[in-house]
Amino acid sequence: MRGVLVILACLFASFSPRDCKQQGSIPEGDLLVLTVATQETDGFRRFLRSAKHFNYTIKVLGKGETWKGGDYMSPPGGGQKVRLLKSVLEDIQEENRVILFVDSYDVIFSSGPKELLKKFQQAKHKVVFSAETLIWPDRHLEDKHPHVREGKRFLGAGGFIGYVPNLKQMLSDWSGVDSDSDQLFFTKLYINPEKRKSINITLDNKCRLFQNLHGAFDEVMLKFEDGRVRARNVLYDTLPVIVHGNGPTKLQINYLGNYIPNLWTFETGCTICSEDLRPLSGLQESEYPLVVVGIFIQQPTPFVTVFFERLLNLKYPKNRLRLFIYNQESHHEPNVRSFLEHHESEYQGVKLIGPEEDIDPVTSRDIGFNMCRDDIDCVYFFSIDVDVVLKNENTLRILIELNKPFIVPMMTKPGRLWTNFWGALSADGYYARSEDYVDIAQGHRVGLWNVPYVSNIFLIKADTLRTDLNDPDLFESETLDPDMAFCSKVRNKGVFMFVTNMHTFGRVLSTENYQTNHLHNDLWQIFENPAEWEERYIHENYSKVLRDGLIEMPCPDVYWFPIFTDVACKHLIEEMEHFGQWSGGGNVDKRIQGGYENVPTIDIHMNQVGYDKEWHKFLLDYIAPVTEKMYPGYYTRAQFDLAFVVRYKPDEQPALKPHHDASTFTINIALNQVGIDYQGGGCRFLRYNCSVTAPRRGWTLLHPGRLTHYHEGLPTVQGVRYISVSFVDP
């Protein structure tokens, strides 16, 4: 009956047009979204993208104005938004027009206009504000808020929807200044019963339209369903259309914004990873963006030589790179000096700060940034700590092509659930694990991820350094480490730090226990950095030994296969020569049990240079698997009585008489090359009258030690021959 009365009333113009329209659905064309944005930030771009996804019509207010409305952490503020809204409403005459007024930097649409307007109609009020759990900014007004049977009591000014006439009436009393509080203004209207009734205001108590995250993040979870992802309020079992990271919930909205609306789903994966790219293919070398590469050496670090080798291998024109090298460690001066002596001329320019300049690490970062800021040609700053193992030669190209103001390649540590980003922060600003961290770290979710903390390596646009991040003290803090201070300031400036795991980029070294008391300290890294140790020291064809049977048998039951790289051989020789305490080659030898060696050699034992534990690890990981393959049913723990490097010289000890080894099996690794480093040499197995006279550098002989393989060392007639020998027992 009421429907009939309303229709009749409409015919006789007793009701306004919008009263009549409410009997049917509100046309989507009647909706206009208004927002205020004085700057185009990453958050604003995220807002616009979500609006475009659902085809909202957006009008942005305040472009180019200076923001005078305060910030979210310190009242008052927001009055500038009210002034701008009041002004634009004066030019809107359509009474049927529905206005959605929302913040933008920390807001995401989770659904479209049709659902929004339907829920607005169902609210049965002309103006609907978002609701909050917490009252702000004046707690003394708590008792004046109407009580609700269920839901949130307090008004949130960051989002509301209403008809133009009602909004004009609501704003008619505004006479404040830009720095006044919009929240307080709207709250006082709402708690005034007469105003609330005449304007026809209500709150979205159960978050059907608006979800404010402040004080309510535990209520919100991601809902993945039918190829779509949105926010769900589990407390009220509602699906809010708009999600607002109000107050100190920017990290939470950033987390949700990695998925909503449909940025990443289980069905599609990443849907934005191919958007707004900056392709480099087809460019002439001279057209590539100029990049300042900042290299930071702040502590003793293994494999620095390898770091510079990988830097050289980056697939990017070197004449479009300028290097800023900060080295705080005297230990690494030879590494830096060698690199520059051979390659400085290949780069467009190099600036070096060495340990003698006594510049602290924080200042060095600022100097590096300024090298890019002050160079009009600089387009990017690429920061790399020396503990980064940059495996992917295309890393720099990939990051530039993603075209983000701040982008980070995900790095890992082998065998650990560690990456160079944090998915969340604890209340005191330290590490916390986000719900999706493990899936991202393990590559089960692949894409671009806006995260609160990164370290070790990043690419940042020079324009961002010159504008949003132009402060001179980005790394300084009285309470936080420099990297944490930097990330905190980047977040507070509204710059998103994106991590990409769309490619395998590399890893980060462990530096905690790195010692510098040897000549080649990297040899000792088999425990701390086993992956890098293997790449540096294990022969590139070793994997074929087990997989493809790359094993030769030059004599009966004598197996021959590649084990060491040339670098490993070189480092072992140089380490032993650097130590220098070669045995005299006599029978009396206090280094061994019993003090007597029946068949002595001129040698240095592994335990003399503190390498016995590392050598046992090497035997266990790389020799034992081959032994078990070649001698089925035999298993070894790779225990050894003796492991040593032998030196043969014509004028010292050229050969070794026939003997059995005191071992179950022996390994004999050639550390240098016959015909180049020495002449002669080799090993003869007497029982079989079989000799190996051309041992290959880095290859090992594996043979039984006792009973069957009576053998001798053949004379070295020129040069110096080095071998590494181990007597291995179960």
XYZ file of C-alpha atoms in Angstrom:
730
model
C 0.000 0.000 0.000
C 2.887 2.373 0.869
C 4.382 1.816 -2.584
C 1.100 2.975 -4.173
C 0.996 6.046 -1.941
C 4.551 6.977 -2.831
C 3.823 6.635 -6.549
C 0.786 8.905 -6.189
C 2.813 11.336 -4.149
C 5.441 11.429 -6.840
C 2.808 12.218 -9.453
C 1.622 15.207 -7.445
C 5.226 16.298 -6.624
C 4.745 15.941 -2.896
C 8.030 14.005 -2.652
C 11.396 14.923 -4.056
C 12.587 12.890 -7.073
C 15.161 11.060 -5.005
C 12.415 9.839 -2.617
C 10.633 8.342 -5.580
C 13.747 6.770 -7.016
C 14.521 4.967 -3.813
C 11.727 2.524 -4.597
C 13.926 1.182 -7.391
C 17.655 0.789 -7.599
C 19.792 3.902 -7.879
C 21.321 4.190 -11.356
C 25.080 3.872 -11.290
C 25.264 7.014 -13.377
C 23.930 8.993 -10.419
C 27.019 8.198 -8.373
C 30.052 10.471 -8.289
C 33.107 9.727 -6.171
C 34.888 12.745 -4.748
C 38.266 12.617 -3.096
C 41.028 15.015 -2.108
C 44.613 14.529 -3.284
C 47.097 17.368 -3.368
C 49.913 15.010 -4.476
C 50.066 11.963 -6.698
C 51.484 9.368 -4.336
C 51.789 5.598 -4.639
C 48.719 5.347 -2.407
C 46.766 7.672 -4.669
C 47.720 5.630 -7.734
C 46.588 2.484 -5.929
C 43.247 4.165 -5.140
C 42.714 5.199 -8.764
C 43.595 1.744 -10.006
C 41.028 0.104 -7.742
C 38.417 2.674 -8.816
C 39.168 2.051 -12.475
C 38.899 -1.697 -11.914
C 35.255 -1.248 -10.897
C 34.465 1.654 -13.283
C 33.848 4.304 -10.636
C 33.617 7.902 -11.816
C 36.193 9.889 -9.841
C 36.671 13.611 -9.397
C 39.815 14.660 -7.572
C 39.816 17.845 -5.517
C 42.778 19.905 -4.353
C 45.253 19.019 -7.104
C 48.264 21.281 -6.898
C 47.238 22.811 -3.572
C 49.533 22.825 -0.579
C 48.178 20.471 2.055
C 47.345 22.324 5.251
C 45.095 19.748 6.812
C 47.556 18.110 9.219
C 48.283 14.392 9.337
C 46.593 11.284 10.636
C 48.614 11.031 13.837
C 48.131 14.470 15.352
C 44.834 16.326 15.589
C 43.447 18.673 14.523
C 43.356 18.327 10.746
C 41.290 17.575 7.664
C 39.384 20.843 7.438
C 40.823 21.441 4.005
C 38.866 18.451 2.729
C 35.613 19.913 4.066
C 36.288 23.278 2.397
C 36.981 21.635 -0.936
C 33.913 19.409 -0.710
C 31.613 22.280 0.231
C 32.910 24.307 -2.685
C 32.376 21.619 -5.309
C 28.902 20.732 -4.006
C 27.756 24.291 -4.680
C 28.135 23.596 -8.403
C 26.143 20.330 -8.327
C 22.427 20.939 -8.774
C 21.036 17.444 -9.426
C 19.060 16.345 -6.366
C 19.334 12.702 -7.406
C 23.105 12.846 -7.439
C 24.726 10.528 -4.898
C 28.153 11.574 -3.665
C 30.683 9.182 -2.207
C 33.374 11.160 -0.398
C 36.422 9.156 0.651
C 40.087 9.571 1.392
C 42.410 8.314 -1.320
C 45.987 7.696 -0.133
C 44.926 4.843 2.144
C 41.669 3.655 0.559
C 40.921 0.713 -1.736
C 37.696 -0.263 -3.452
C 36.797 -3.889 -2.881
C 33.632 -3.957 -4.985
C 31.743 -1.894 -7.536
C 29.132 0.885 -7.666
C 26.169 -1.445 -8.008
C 26.852 -3.155 -4.675
C 27.728 0.143 -3.009
C 24.474 1.835 -4.075
C 22.392 -1.190 -3.130
C 23.827 -1.243 0.380
C 23.425 2.529 0.650
C 19.741 2.189 -0.222
C 19.338 -0.609 2.302
C 20.658 1.699 5.021
C 17.429 3.748 4.554
C 19.127 7.044 5.340
C 20.191 9.937 3.142
C 23.726 10.123 4.520
C 25.763 7.141 5.716
C 29.125 7.556 7.443
C 31.722 4.905 8.062
C 31.856 3.655 11.641
C 34.748 3.069 13.992
C 35.516 1.081 17.111
C 37.566 3.911 18.599
C 36.475 7.479 19.245
C 38.708 10.258 17.972
C 39.794 13.029 18.479
C 37.721 13.937 21.579
C 37.062 11.022 23.911
C 34.887 13.208 26.115
C 32.152 12.949 23.503
C 31.812 9.165 23.891
C 28.685 9.236 26.038
C 26.895 11.496 23.586
C 27.033 8.941 20.783
C 23.838 6.957 20.294
C 24.036 3.425 21.560
C 23.618 0.623 19.034
C 22.425 -2.903 19.661
C 25.233 -4.361 17.596
C 28.136 -2.858 15.720
C 30.355 0.196 15.961
C 29.183 3.381 17.674
C 31.582 6.047 16.530
C 31.669 8.089 13.347
C 34.579 7.942 10.928
C 35.057 10.965 8.687
C 37.243 9.187 6.141
C 34.277 7.925 4.157
C 30.608 8.793 3.732
C 27.929 8.624 1.069
C 24.807 10.708 0.610
C 22.503 12.717 -1.585
C 23.665 16.158 -2.646
C 20.898 18.169 -0.869
C 21.545 16.403 2.419
C 25.299 16.862 2.091
C 24.844 20.557 1.336
C 22.697 20.898 4.430
C 25.325 19.013 6.449
C 28.105 21.335 5.289
C 26.167 24.584 5.519
C 27.460 25.261 9.027
C 31.130 24.786 8.104
C 33.144 27.937 8.634
C 36.382 26.414 9.837
C 39.918 26.726 8.517
C 41.932 24.098 6.686
C 43.708 22.906 9.825
C 40.507 22.327 11.777
C 39.319 18.787 12.388
C 36.856 17.355 9.896
C 36.393 14.391 12.223
C 35.324 16.630 15.094
C 33.036 18.687 12.869
C 31.133 15.678 11.552
C 31.077 14.018 14.969
C 29.374 17.045 16.544
C 26.761 17.004 13.791
C 26.107 13.328 14.358
C 25.778 13.492 18.162
C 23.331 16.387 17.840
C 19.947 14.584 17.699
C 18.222 17.368 15.786
C 20.945 17.659 13.167
C 21.217 13.907 12.854
C 17.500 13.633 12.201
C 17.096 16.603 9.861
C 20.078 15.617 7.706
C 19.067 11.965 8.037
C 22.496 10.611 9.062
C 23.357 7.087 10.148
C 26.487 5.016 10.598
C 27.503 1.903 8.727
C 27.704 0.058 12.051
C 28.461 -3.403 10.661
C 30.892 -2.372 7.931
C 28.687 -3.263 5.001
C 29.907 -0.265 2.989
C 33.003 0.983 4.782
C 35.712 -0.888 6.655
C 37.965 1.276 8.814
C 40.982 -0.743 9.903
C 42.042 1.287 12.948
C 41.110 -0.761 15.997
C 39.583 -3.438 13.814
C 42.311 -5.126 11.792
C 41.755 -8.448 13.546
C 38.185 -8.376 12.248
C 39.339 -8.322 8.617
C 40.632 -11.135 6.491
C 41.103 -11.750 2.794
C 38.362 -13.708 1.093
C 39.434 -15.661 -1.987
C 36.516 -17.022 -3.963
C 35.766 -17.729 -7.620
C 38.817 -15.928 -8.944
C 38.096 -12.855 -6.858
C 39.618 -11.457 -3.701
C 38.111 -8.936 -1.303
C 37.995 -8.045 2.364
C 35.656 -9.791 4.753
C 34.688 -8.623 8.211
C 34.544 -11.856 10.194
C 33.003 -10.199 13.250
C 29.849 -9.157 11.405
C 30.185 -11.528 8.437
C 30.006 -8.639 5.993
C 31.836 -7.778 2.785
C 32.688 -4.072 2.883
C 32.868 -2.232 -0.415
C 35.554 0.234 0.677
C 38.566 -0.482 2.881
C 40.253 2.423 4.658
C 43.638 2.167 6.365
C 42.853 5.045 8.683
C 45.170 6.194 11.432
C 48.199 3.993 12.122
C 47.086 1.114 9.889
C 49.034 1.965 6.751
C 50.932 -1.321 6.901
C 47.666 -3.237 7.084
C 46.103 -1.481 4.108
C 49.332 -2.045 2.191
C 49.103 -5.751 2.950
C 45.461 -5.954 1.833
C 46.305 -3.807 -1.168
C 48.661 -6.496 -2.442
C 45.530 -8.503 -3.237
C 42.467 -6.221 -3.392
C 40.958 -5.797 -5.918
C 42.187 -8.897 -7.714
C 45.827 -7.811 -7.902
C 46.749 -11.379 -7.039
C 44.503 -14.425 -6.960
C 45.156 -18.149 -6.844
C 43.611 -18.527 -10.284
C 45.345 -15.674 -12.108
C 48.474 -15.031 -10.088
C 49.727 -11.460 -10.393
C 47.451 -9.314 -12.579
C 49.452 -6.064 -12.389
C 52.954 -7.363 -13.008
C 52.787 -6.508 -16.706
C 51.271 -3.047 -16.261
C 53.076 0.268 -16.812
C 56.332 -1.379 -17.852
C 59.374 0.472 -19.187
C 60.798 -1.861 -21.834
C 64.497 -1.525 -22.603
C 64.623 -3.872 -25.564
C 65.259 -2.059 -28.807
C 67.056 0.867 -27.172
C 70.500 1.910 -28.294
C 73.106 1.699 -25.541
C 73.242 5.486 -25.364
C 69.493 5.542 -24.701
C 69.623 3.351 -21.595
C 68.784 5.191 -18.351
C 71.877 6.342 -16.484
C 72.218 4.468 -13.203
C 74.393 5.312 -10.223
C 75.350 1.996 -8.610
C 76.083 2.309 -4.891
C 78.315 -0.477 -3.535
C 78.652 -0.636 0.237
C 81.354 -2.633 2.057
C 80.776 -2.113 5.770
C 82.203 -5.282 7.333
C 84.517 -8.185 6.495
C 82.594 -10.199 3.933
C 83.373 -13.455 2.125
C 83.623 -13.756 -1.641
C 84.147 -10.061 -2.374
C 86.110 -10.987 -5.476
C 83.085 -12.936 -6.688
C 80.873 -9.929 -5.966
C 82.866 -7.782 -8.356
C 82.902 -10.564 -10.949
C 79.113 -10.654 -10.849
C 78.942 -6.861 -11.044
C 80.994 -7.029 -14.242
C 78.627 -9.629 -15.646
C 75.489 -7.471 -15.273
C 73.827 -7.227 -18.668
C 73.668 -3.460 -18.791
C 75.861 -1.035 -20.756
C 78.768 -0.115 -18.502
C 79.010 3.311 -20.094
C 75.553 3.994 -18.620
C 76.692 3.113 -15.104
C 78.472 5.293 -12.593
C 79.898 3.579 -9.550
C 79.889 4.848 -5.993
C 82.015 2.504 -3.874
C 82.123 2.850 -0.106
C 84.666 0.578 1.554
C 85.036 0.722 5.321
C 87.240 -2.389 5.554
C 91.008 -2.251 5.039
C 90.898 -6.021 4.567
C 89.035 -5.541 1.300
C 91.171 -2.758 -0.155
C 93.080 -5.222 -2.406
C 89.757 -6.496 -3.806
C 88.550 -2.993 -4.618
C 91.907 -1.877 -5.962
C 92.218 -4.899 -8.248
C 88.717 -4.362 -9.630
C 89.329 -0.693 -10.375
C 92.770 -1.262 -11.874
C 91.312 -3.616 -14.448
C 87.832 -2.176 -15.061
C 87.419 1.445 -13.916
C 87.784 2.743 -17.467
C 84.802 0.670 -18.626
C 82.344 2.694 -16.509
C 81.157 6.234 -17.073
C 82.605 7.278 -13.746
C 83.720 5.997 -10.339
C 83.739 7.621 -6.908
C 85.577 5.717 -4.169
C 85.473 6.355 -0.439
C 88.055 4.226 1.361
C 88.689 3.425 5.030
C 91.314 6.130 5.307
C 88.616 8.812 4.865
C 86.911 7.705 8.101
C 83.360 8.305 6.879
C 80.671 6.481 8.816
C 78.246 4.112 7.033
C 75.193 6.343 7.519
C 76.917 9.338 5.952
C 78.134 7.161 3.096
C 74.564 6.304 2.151
C 73.643 9.980 2.027
C 76.714 10.729 -0.120
C 75.703 7.962 -2.525
C 72.153 9.312 -2.805
C 73.477 12.827 -3.399
C 75.714 11.582 -6.197
C 72.501 10.646 -8.009
C 70.357 13.596 -6.826
C 72.932 16.145 -7.978
C 73.516 14.530 -11.356
C 70.866 15.784 -13.760
C 71.432 12.729 -15.969
C 70.922 10.189 -13.168
C 67.659 8.279 -13.586
C 68.095 5.524 -10.983
C 70.133 4.727 -7.892
C 70.923 1.015 -7.536
C 72.099 0.184 -4.018
C 73.896 -3.112 -3.400
C 75.558 -4.299 -0.214
C 78.647 -6.400 -0.833
C 77.088 -9.446 0.860
C 74.610 -9.738 -2.016
C 75.230 -12.617 -4.439
C 73.693 -11.284 -7.637
C 73.133 -14.498 -9.584
C 70.780 -13.072 -12.184
C 72.741 -11.072 -14.756
C 69.524 -9.349 -15.888
C 68.591 -8.050 -12.438
C 69.096 -4.366 -13.188
C 67.210 -4.560 -16.486
C 64.328 -6.436 -14.865
C 63.979 -3.897 -12.060
C 64.085 -0.900 -14.400
C 61.488 -2.438 -16.709
C 59.073 -2.899 -13.776
C 59.025 0.915 -13.616
C 58.377 1.399 -9.904
C 59.674 4.324 -7.823
C 61.166 1.814 -5.364
C 61.711 -1.826 -6.293
C 63.600 -4.644 -4.581
C 64.629 -8.062 -5.926
C 63.882 -10.781 -3.388
C 67.024 -12.407 -2.036
C 67.245 -15.576 0.049
C 69.656 -17.591 2.142
C 69.959 -21.260 1.114
C 68.331 -23.709 3.488
C 66.709 -20.974 5.547
C 63.340 -19.236 5.496
C 65.115 -15.892 5.224
C 64.612 -13.098 2.728
C 65.665 -9.479 2.451
C 62.156 -8.232 3.240
C 59.707 -8.367 6.118
C 56.047 -8.976 5.437
C 54.911 -7.202 8.603
C 56.193 -5.296 11.619
C 55.697 -5.890 15.308
C 54.242 -3.188 17.546
C 57.739 -1.912 18.338
C 58.748 -1.776 14.672
C 60.716 -5.005 14.389
C 60.206 -8.204 12.433
C 56.828 -9.898 12.322
C 55.727 -12.611 9.917
C 52.825 -11.827 7.642
C 50.309 -14.488 6.723
C 51.684 -14.706 3.192
C 55.409 -14.456 3.983
C 56.224 -18.167 3.671
C 54.333 -18.514 0.389
C 56.143 -15.504 -1.073
C 59.545 -16.581 0.239
C 59.114 -20.077 -1.170
C 57.725 -18.878 -4.482
C 54.214 -20.261 -4.054
C 52.876 -16.737 -4.535
C 54.715 -14.800 -7.224
C 54.272 -11.139 -8.003
C 54.897 -7.610 -6.720
C 54.518 -7.059 -2.993
C 54.287 -3.786 -1.101
C 56.186 -4.501 2.129
C 57.262 -2.492 5.205
C 60.954 -3.362 5.318
C 63.696 -4.242 2.832
C 67.458 -4.510 3.003
C 70.670 -5.260 1.120
C 69.623 -4.247 -2.395
C 67.116 -1.893 -4.017
C 66.537 0.302 -7.069
C 65.046 3.752 -6.554
C 64.107 6.397 -9.089
C 66.194 9.554 -8.982
C 63.012 11.663 -9.171
C 61.830 10.006 -5.966
C 65.144 10.831 -4.289
C 64.844 14.439 -5.425
C 61.239 14.891 -4.242
C 59.659 12.577 -1.679
C 62.974 11.323 -0.302
C 65.084 14.461 -0.408
C 65.759 14.583 3.346
C 69.464 14.469 4.246
C 69.009 12.164 7.232
C 67.053 9.237 5.827
C 69.231 6.666 7.607
C 69.539 8.420 10.958
C 67.632 7.480 14.109
C 68.307 7.517 17.825
C 66.535 4.188 18.332
C 66.545 2.258 15.038
C 69.267 0.665 12.966
C 70.052 2.637 9.790
C 68.200 0.268 7.463
C 65.126 0.250 9.706
C 65.242 4.034 10.039
C 65.441 4.344 6.257
C 62.466 2.074 5.658
C 60.439 3.861 8.320
C 61.029 7.218 6.655
C 60.284 5.841 3.205
C 56.955 4.490 4.504
C 56.096 7.748 6.229
C 56.698 9.613 2.977
C 54.093 7.432 1.294
C 56.579 5.693 -1.004
C 55.768 2.024 -1.546
C 58.641 -0.453 -1.316
C 57.820 -3.208 -3.782
C 59.531 -6.587 -3.654
C 59.478 -8.782 -6.740
C 59.936 -12.547 -6.638
C 59.021 -13.081 -10.287
C 62.585 -14.183 -11.019
C 65.349 -15.873 -9.080
C 67.789 -13.063 -8.372
C 70.298 -14.445 -5.906
C 71.041 -14.708 -2.233
C 72.631 -12.915 0.689
C 75.762 -14.206 2.370
C 76.154 -14.974 6.033
C 78.886 -12.757 7.481
C 78.514 -13.362 11.221
C 81.474 -15.712 11.674
C 83.728 -14.570 8.870
C 87.369 -14.573 9.960
C 90.187 -12.714 8.213
C 93.250 -14.404 9.692
C 94.085 -16.492 6.610
C 95.311 -15.646 3.149
C 92.221 -17.046 1.396
C 89.542 -16.809 4.047
C 86.771 -17.863 1.674
C 88.092 -21.437 1.814
C 86.735 -21.636 5.357
C 83.155 -20.752 4.309
C 81.946 -24.288 3.613
C 79.793 -24.212 6.765
C 78.563 -20.609 6.752
C 77.956 -20.173 3.012
C 77.946 -23.647 1.483
C 76.214 -22.672 -1.770
C 78.695 -19.930 -2.550
C 81.588 -22.139 -1.439
C 80.461 -24.862 -3.803
C 80.144 -22.492 -6.738
C 83.584 -21.088 -6.065
C 85.489 -24.270 -5.315
C 83.700 -27.365 -6.651
C 84.298 -28.257 -10.295
C 81.492 -27.269 -12.646
C 81.243 -30.856 -13.901
C 81.108 -32.489 -10.477
C 77.324 -32.893 -10.685
C 77.819 -35.042 -13.780
C 79.880 -37.498 -11.732
C 76.814 -38.709 -9.864
C 74.173 -37.887 -12.446
C 75.845 -38.949 -15.682
C 78.651 -41.214 -14.506
C 81.455 -38.831 -15.472
C 84.054 -41.119 -13.883
C 87.052 -42.609 -15.612
C 89.001 -45.695 -14.487
C 92.588 -45.338 -15.730
C 93.716 -48.365 -13.667
C 91.775 -51.224 -12.052
C 89.616 -49.929 -9.193
C 91.176 -46.483 -9.537
C 88.510 -43.891 -10.185
C 89.208 -40.471 -11.625
C 86.744 -37.575 -11.608
C 86.599 -33.755 -11.392
C 86.279 -32.249 -7.924
C 87.975 -28.824 -7.595
C 87.906 -25.642 -9.643
C 91.138 -23.999 -10.722
C 90.476 -21.345 -8.065
C 90.243 -23.996 -5.342
C 93.547 -25.510 -6.436
C 95.222 -22.129 -6.588
C 93.923 -21.065 -3.169
C 94.976 -24.296 -1.473
C 98.497 -24.030 -2.863
C 98.816 -20.364 -1.937
C 97.372 -20.954 1.524
C 99.928 -23.662 2.234
C 102.825 -21.645 0.847
C 101.647 -18.655 2.872
C 101.653 -20.811 5.995
C 105.078 -22.026 4.951
C 105.803 -24.629 7.629
C 106.545 -27.573 5.327
C 107.705 -30.767 6.977
C 111.336 -31.821 6.467
C 110.424 -35.085 4.750
C 112.065 -37.215 7.466
C 110.692 -40.279 9.215
C 110.387 -38.561 12.571
C 107.145 -36.620 12.551
C 105.667 -35.336 15.803
C 102.475 -34.310 14.031
C 101.210 -37.876 13.797
C 100.352 -40.506 16.372
C 103.460 -42.491 17.275
C 105.723 -39.754 15.913
C 107.100 -41.880 13.073
C 106.233 -41.771 9.362
C 107.312 -44.821 7.391
C 106.963 -43.151 3.966
C 107.402 -39.436 4.598
C 106.607 -36.584 2.238
C 107.234 -32.863 2.369
C 103.803 -31.666 3.336
C 101.525 -29.515 5.501
C 98.614 -31.124 7.316
C 95.148 -29.604 7.105
C 94.957 -29.293 10.889
C 98.114 -27.176 10.884
C 96.229 -24.410 9.067
C 93.006 -25.016 11.022
C 91.250 -26.618 8.076
C 90.540 -30.110 9.394
C 86.818 -29.551 10.191
C 86.231 -27.902 6.847
C 88.104 -30.695 5.060
C 86.020 -33.335 6.780
C 82.878 -31.493 5.634
C 84.254 -31.486 2.099
C 84.972 -35.226 2.203
C 81.561 -35.995 3.631
C 79.604 -33.863 1.164
C 81.534 -34.455 -2.047
C 83.749 -37.551 -1.778
C 81.574 -39.908 0.274
C 78.678 -39.903 -2.279
C 81.084 -40.952 -5.052
C 82.630 -43.633 -2.843
C 79.212 -45.101 -2.118
C 78.365 -45.042 -5.813
C 81.575 -46.779 -6.890
C 81.764 -49.246 -4.000
C 78.153 -50.454 -3.533
C 77.335 -51.474 0.005
C 80.171 -49.399 1.462
C 79.202 -46.415 3.559
C 81.579 -43.946 5.103
C 81.483 -41.115 7.590
C 84.598 -39.783 5.851
C 86.781 -39.947 8.946
C 90.405 -39.333 8.107
C 93.628 -39.922 9.984
C 95.696 -37.804 7.674
C 94.859 -35.068 5.188
C 97.666 -32.973 3.791
C 99.068 -31.087 0.815
C 102.281 -32.579 -0.629
C 104.939 -30.619 -2.502
C 107.258 -32.361 -4.979
C 110.340 -30.539 -6.310
C 113.335 -32.003 -8.163
C 115.802 -30.530 -5.688
C 113.684 -31.266 -2.597
C 111.606 -34.423 -2.831
C 110.948 -35.380 -6.457
C 109.234 -38.753 -5.890
C 107.836 -41.205 -3.357
C 108.893 -44.823 -2.977
C 106.419 -47.715 -3.324
C 104.039 -48.017 -0.365
C 100.575 -48.875 0.872
C 98.425 -46.088 2.321
C 97.157 -46.399 5.892
C 93.562 -45.986 4.735
C 90.476 -47.786 3.577
C 90.568 -45.541 0.550
C 92.671 -42.609 -0.545
C 91.899 -39.492 -2.510
C 94.666 -37.769 -4.410
C 93.760 -34.379 -5.942
C 96.054 -32.750 -8.492
C 96.378 -29.078 -7.558
C 98.391 -27.885 -10.549
C 98.906 -28.826 -14.175
C 101.523 -31.126 -15.663
C 103.235 -29.648 -18.686
C 102.597 -26.115 -17.449
C 103.587 -25.974 -13.801
C 105.871 -29.009 -13.725
C 107.209 -31.894 -15.798
C 107.094 -35.565 -14.852
C 105.202 -36.748 -11.811
C 102.205 -39.035 -11.634
C 101.261 -42.221 -9.793
C 102.112 -45.846 -10.648
C 100.187 -48.826 -9.274
C 102.751 -51.613 -9.231
C 100.451 -54.617 -8.949
C 98.717 -53.620 -12.190
C 101.755 -52.029 -13.838
C 99.479 -49.059 -14.546
C 100.390 -45.389 -14.300
C 98.506 -42.090 -14.320
C 101.134 -39.761 -15.758
C 99.012 -36.820 -16.895
C 96.891 -35.878 -13.897
C 94.390 -33.106 -14.597
C 94.277 -30.108 -12.299
C 91.235 -30.303 -10.024
C 90.621 -34.013 -10.709
C 91.024 -36.600 -7.985
C 92.112 -40.209 -7.971
C 90.070 -42.426 -5.665
C 91.541 -45.843 -4.880
C 91.801 -48.431 -2.087
C 94.614 -47.748 0.337
C 95.600 -51.068 1.878
C 96.500 -54.471 0.388
C 95.667 -54.189 -3.328
C 96.928 -50.812 -4.493
C 100.626 -50.751 -3.797
C 101.806 -47.550 -5.532
C 104.572 -44.996 -5.898
C 104.919 -41.304 -6.773
C 106.772 -40.861 -10.054
C 109.631 -38.327 -10.212
C 108.936 -34.644 -10.822
C 111.772 -33.536 -13.049
C 111.010 -29.840 -13.451
C 108.911 -27.219 -11.661
C 106.841 -27.836 -8.549
C 104.008 -30.337 -8.251
C 101.307 -30.078 -5.569
C 98.752 -32.709 -4.603
C 96.203 -32.965 -1.827
C 96.050 -36.395 -0.195
C 93.560 -37.813 2.307
C 93.592 -41.221 4.006
C 89.938 -41.993 4.662
C 88.452 -44.680 6.875
C 84.863 -45.463 7.783
